[in-house]
GROMACS .gro file of C-alpha atoms in nm:
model
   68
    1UNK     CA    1   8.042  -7.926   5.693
    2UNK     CA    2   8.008  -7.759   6.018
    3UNK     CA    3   7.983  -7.382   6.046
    4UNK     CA    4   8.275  -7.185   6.106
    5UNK     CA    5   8.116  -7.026   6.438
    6UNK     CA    6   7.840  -7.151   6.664
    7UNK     CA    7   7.569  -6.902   6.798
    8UNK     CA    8   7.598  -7.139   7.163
    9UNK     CA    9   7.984  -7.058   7.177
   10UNK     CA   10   8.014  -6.665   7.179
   11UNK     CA   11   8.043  -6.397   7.421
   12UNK     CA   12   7.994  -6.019   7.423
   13UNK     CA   13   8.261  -5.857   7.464
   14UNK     CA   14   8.167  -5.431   7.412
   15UNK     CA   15   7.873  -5.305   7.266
   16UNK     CA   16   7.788  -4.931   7.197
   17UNK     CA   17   7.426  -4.810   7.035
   18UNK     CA   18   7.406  -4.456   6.884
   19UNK     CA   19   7.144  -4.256   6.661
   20UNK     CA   20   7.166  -4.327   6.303
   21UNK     CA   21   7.044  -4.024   6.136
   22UNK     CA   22   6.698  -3.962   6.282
   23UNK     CA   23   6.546  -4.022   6.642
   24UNK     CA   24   6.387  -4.368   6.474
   25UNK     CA   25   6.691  -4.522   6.347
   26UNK     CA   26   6.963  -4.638   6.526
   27UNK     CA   27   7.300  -4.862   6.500
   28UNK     CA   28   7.420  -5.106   6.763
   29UNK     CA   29   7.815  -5.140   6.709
   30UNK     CA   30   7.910  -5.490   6.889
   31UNK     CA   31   8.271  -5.632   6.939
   32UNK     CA   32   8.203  -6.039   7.027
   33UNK     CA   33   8.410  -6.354   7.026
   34UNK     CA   34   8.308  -6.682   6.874
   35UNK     CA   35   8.408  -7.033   6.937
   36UNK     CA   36   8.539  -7.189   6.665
   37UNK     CA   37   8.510  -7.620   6.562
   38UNK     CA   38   8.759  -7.657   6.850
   39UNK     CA   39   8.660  -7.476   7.095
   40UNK     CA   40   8.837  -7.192   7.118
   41UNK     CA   41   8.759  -6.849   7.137
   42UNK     CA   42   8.837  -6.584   6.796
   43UNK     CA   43   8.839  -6.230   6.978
   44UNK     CA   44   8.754  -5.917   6.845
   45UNK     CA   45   8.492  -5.992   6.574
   46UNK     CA   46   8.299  -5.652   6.481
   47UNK     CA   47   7.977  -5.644   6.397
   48UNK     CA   48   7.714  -5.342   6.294
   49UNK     CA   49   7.339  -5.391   6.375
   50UNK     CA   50   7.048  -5.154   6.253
   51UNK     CA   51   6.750  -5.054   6.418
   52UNK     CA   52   6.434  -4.920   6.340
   53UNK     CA   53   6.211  -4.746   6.605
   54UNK     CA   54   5.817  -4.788   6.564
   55UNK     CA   55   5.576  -4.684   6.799
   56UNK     CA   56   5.216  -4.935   6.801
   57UNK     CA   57   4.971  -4.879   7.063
   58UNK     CA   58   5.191  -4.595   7.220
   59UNK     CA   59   5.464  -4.822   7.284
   60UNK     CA   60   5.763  -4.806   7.129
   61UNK     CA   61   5.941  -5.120   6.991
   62UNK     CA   62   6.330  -5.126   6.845
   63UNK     CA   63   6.302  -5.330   6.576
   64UNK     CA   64   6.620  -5.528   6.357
   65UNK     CA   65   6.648  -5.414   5.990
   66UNK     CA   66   6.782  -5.674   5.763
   67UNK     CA   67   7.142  -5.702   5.714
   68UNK     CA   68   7.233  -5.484   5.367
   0.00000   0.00000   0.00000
């Protein structure tokens, strides 16, 4: 069976990051559409990504946290 979305068929549609807590941690609040088996576009799919801020080297690197 086919998946339900493809990650070659979506598009960005508004995204918004903002501090989660402390200066290290942050969310990044996305609003994307996804083709489905036909083709066409589902809008206004919501999703919430974490992200962890770690310095190696003295550079600083935003890093994805695993989906809870």
């Amino acid at each position: 069976m086919a998946p339900a979305f493809a990650t070659t068929g979506f598009r960005i549609q508004a995204a918004i990051a903002r501090r989660d807590g402390s200066p290290t941690k942050a969310v990044v609040h996305l609003v994307w559409a996804g083709t489905d088996r036909g083709g066409t576009f589902t809008d206004r799919r919501i999703t919430d990504w974490p992200f962890t801020r770690t310095i190696k080297k003295g550079t600083a690197t935003w890093t994805p946290l695993p989906r809870t």
